[in-house]
Amino acid sequence: MSIKEKNEEGWFGEFGGCYSPEVLIPALNELSLAYKKLKDSPEFKKNLQSLLKSYTGRPSLLSFSSNLSKLWGAKIYLKREDLNHTGSHKITNAIGQALIARFLGKKRLIAETGAGQHGVATATVAAHLGFECEIFMGTEDIRRQKLNCFRIELLGAKLHPVSSGTKTLKDATNEAMRDWSKRVEDTHYLIGSVIGPHPFPTIVRDFQSVIGIEARQQMQDQFACLPDAVIACVGGGSNAIGIFSGFLKDKQVGLFGIEAGGRSAKLGDNSASISFGKVGYFHGTRSLYIQRKAGQINEVHSISAGLDYPGVGPEHAYLASTGRAQYKWISDELALEAFQEVAKYDGIIVALESAHAFAYARELAREIGKKATILICVSGRGDKDVAEVARLCDYNIHK
Ligand SMILES: *Cc1c(COP(=O)(O)O)cnc(C)c1O
């Protein structure tokens, strides 16, 4: 591959591209063309903004946390994506892509889901905008996330259990891609993060960039400053790239992506693809993946189902390679501790995914001290995690 090609659309340095099965190329091309047209269309922008405002409640709050600031010793600010309808940042991308699908005349939305958050977001948008909907989910995740499965069905979507491979997110993604290749005429595959073949990483980034655009403006309007550090958890990387993109040009703002360190640094014990992965090709894009010596994708682990993916979006691999953003990992144990601390001292039950960002903020606050300002992206609320945390902490509800 030549350097020239790497500067083309869909490339982030040496990462990205479109390594897709032949059958999907027409659909991906159709999507690229449609998105190019719609991106700058005043009518599309108006529709999107109106739905984000009236249906999901944007702009999301940005607030100063005096309790956590006191506790951790730096000024802590929170971007509250947990307050969006359905409880996370995922709904924003789901609405954006559903509008593209409508423009393309598609009648059916399909999506993969791990913890079920993206499945719920997609089923929600399908119900609101009148699409048929089918959600692919590994049977292991179905077992762990019963409540979200019920939600998906309540919302009128069909749940499609996937029992191949490890029966988790990557297998659900495989199956969704397979379904799409059979029904590209009437179906849009609504990918939930900045992963997959071009144009998905760009489209999802653009929709989620509203987080960073709002946050930068809110910091200036409400607090007359920019943060010294912006911290977000990284699964596929959509909430992180969303908030980062508002600050990329502000070189004085440090960007920190926090991966799931799981139980240990050993292969299979974590899902920190930037910290421990290698360059490879998977789900249609060149990026960093947790893999064995011969290149097969390995099983991964995280306490939070939303971070439990063996790869990362290509733009993060690029930002790591240039050093513009730094990537750290936080263990299950520290994430769990932060989850409880934030609930107890600030009255916010955050998602276990987001708790990784809080745990790192606590470390960084101690390092950089009182005068520093830290902005944390609260990617979602933690109601979905409460039962699992109760189990892990051996909490007896009858005591
Ligand atoms: C899905 C999810 C994530 C991880 O996805 P990204 O694409 O990395 O943002 C993080 N937090 C919450 C609450 C999620 O639902």
Coordinates of C-alpha atoms in Angstrom, one line a residue, residues 44-195:
F44 CA -30.5 16.5 7.0
K45 CA -28.7 18.6 9.7
K46 CA -32.0 20.2 10.7
N47 CA -33.7 16.8 11.1
L48 CA -30.9 15.3 13.1
Q49 CA -30.6 18.3 15.4
S50 CA -34.3 18.4 16.0
L51 CA -34.4 14.7 16.9
L52 CA -31.3 15.0 19.2
K53 CA -33.0 17.9 21.0
S54 CA -36.6 16.8 21.2
Y55 CA -36.2 13.0 21.5
T56 CA -32.8 12.4 23.3
G57 CA -32.5 15.7 25.3
R58 CA -29.3 17.2 23.8
P59 CA -27.3 19.2 24.7
S60 CA -26.3 16.9 27.6
L61 CA -25.2 18.7 30.8
L62 CA -21.7 19.6 31.6
S63 CA -21.2 20.1 35.3
F64 CA -18.5 20.8 37.9
S65 CA -18.3 18.0 40.6
S66 CA -17.3 19.7 43.8
N67 CA -17.5 16.4 45.7
L68 CA -15.1 14.5 43.5
S69 CA -12.8 17.6 43.2
K70 CA -12.6 17.7 47.0
L71 CA -12.0 13.9 47.2
W72 CA -9.4 13.6 44.4
G73 CA -7.7 17.0 44.6
A74 CA -8.1 18.4 41.0
K75 CA -11.0 20.2 39.5
I76 CA -13.3 17.5 38.1
Y77 CA -15.9 18.3 35.4
L78 CA -18.4 15.8 34.0
K79 CA -19.9 15.5 30.5
R80 CA -23.2 13.7 31.3
E81 CA -23.9 11.4 28.3
D82 CA -25.6 9.1 30.9
L83 CA -28.5 11.6 30.9
N84 CA -29.4 10.9 27.2
H85 CA -32.6 9.0 26.5
T86 CA -31.8 5.2 26.9
G87 CA -28.9 6.1 29.2
S88 CA -25.8 6.4 27.1
H89 CA -24.1 8.1 24.1
K90 CA -25.1 5.3 21.8
I91 CA -28.5 6.8 20.9
T92 CA -26.9 9.8 19.1
N93 CA -25.2 7.6 16.5
A94 CA -28.3 5.3 16.2
I95 CA -30.4 8.3 15.2
G96 CA -27.9 9.7 12.7
Q97 CA -27.5 6.3 10.9
A98 CA -31.3 5.7 11.0
L99 CA -31.8 9.0 9.1
I100 CA -29.2 7.9 6.5
A101 CA -31.0 4.5 6.2
R102 CA -34.4 6.3 5.7
F103 CA -32.8 8.5 2.9
L104 CA -31.6 5.3 1.2
G105 CA -35.1 3.8 1.4
K106 CA -34.1 0.9 3.7
K107 CA -37.0 -0.6 5.7
R108 CA -35.0 -2.7 8.2
L109 CA -32.2 -1.9 10.7
I110 CA -29.9 -4.6 12.1
A111 CA -27.3 -4.2 14.8
E112 CA -24.8 -6.2 16.9
T113 CA -24.8 -5.7 20.7
G114 CA -22.7 -6.8 23.6
A115 CA -24.1 -5.5 26.9
G116 CA -27.3 -4.7 25.0
Q117 CA -27.0 -0.9 25.2
H118 CA -26.5 -0.5 21.5
G119 CA -29.2 -3.0 20.8
V120 CA -31.6 -1.0 23.0
A121 CA -30.6 2.3 21.3
T122 CA -31.1 0.8 17.8
A123 CA -34.4 -0.8 18.8
T124 CA -35.6 2.5 20.3
V125 CA -34.8 4.5 17.2
A126 CA -36.4 1.8 15.0
A127 CA -39.6 2.0 17.0
H128 CA -39.6 5.8 17.0
L129 CA -38.9 6.2 13.2
G130 CA -40.8 3.1 12.0
F131 CA -38.2 0.6 10.9
E132 CA -38.3 -3.2 11.2
C133 CA -35.4 -4.2 13.5
E134 CA -33.3 -7.2 14.3
I135 CA -30.6 -7.3 17.0
F136 CA -27.8 -9.9 17.0
M137 CA -26.5 -10.9 20.4
G138 CA -24.3 -13.7 21.6
T139 CA -26.0 -16.3 23.8
E140 CA -23.4 -15.7 26.6
D141 CA -24.3 -12.0 26.6
I142 CA -28.0 -12.8 26.5
R143 CA -27.5 -14.8 29.7
R144 CA -25.7 -11.9 31.4
Q145 CA -28.0 -9.1 30.2
K146 CA -31.6 -10.5 30.5
L147 CA -33.1 -7.1 31.2
N148 CA -31.8 -5.5 28.0
C149 CA -33.0 -8.5 26.0
F150 CA -36.5 -7.9 27.4
R151 CA -36.2 -4.2 26.6
I152 CA -35.2 -5.0 23.0
E153 CA -38.3 -7.2 22.5
L154 CA -40.6 -4.7 24.3
L155 CA -39.5 -2.1 21.7
G156 CA -40.7 -4.4 19.0
A157 CA -37.4 -5.6 17.7
K158 CA -36.5 -9.3 17.1
L159 CA -33.6 -10.7 19.1
H160 CA -31.4 -13.0 17.2
P161 CA -29.3 -15.3 19.5
V162 CA -25.8 -16.1 18.2
S163 CA -24.2 -19.3 19.5
S164 CA -21.0 -19.4 17.4
G165 CA -17.5 -18.8 18.7
T166 CA -17.3 -17.3 22.2
K167 CA -21.0 -16.4 21.9
T168 CA -20.2 -12.7 22.6
L169 CA -19.9 -9.3 20.8
K170 CA -17.4 -10.3 18.1
D171 CA -19.5 -13.3 17.1
A172 CA -22.7 -11.1 17.0
T173 CA -20.8 -8.7 14.7
N174 CA -19.8 -11.5 12.4
E175 CA -23.4 -12.7 12.2
A176 CA -24.8 -9.2 11.6
M177 CA -22.3 -8.7 8.7
R178 CA -23.5 -12.1 7.3
D179 CA -27.1 -11.1 7.5
W180 CA -26.4 -7.7 5.9
S181 CA -24.6 -9.4 3.0
K182 CA -27.8 -11.4 2.3
R183 CA -30.2 -8.4 2.5
V184 CA -28.4 -5.3 1.5
E185 CA -31.3 -4.1 -0.6
D186 CA -33.7 -3.5 2.2
T187 CA -31.4 -3.5 5.3
H188 CA -29.0 -1.0 6.9
Y189 CA -26.4 -2.4 9.3
L190 CA -26.2 0.1 12.1
I191 CA -22.7 -0.3 13.6
G192 CA -22.5 0.9 17.2
S193 CA -18.9 2.1 17.4
V194 CA -16.1 3.6 15.4
I195 CA -15.1 0.2 14.1

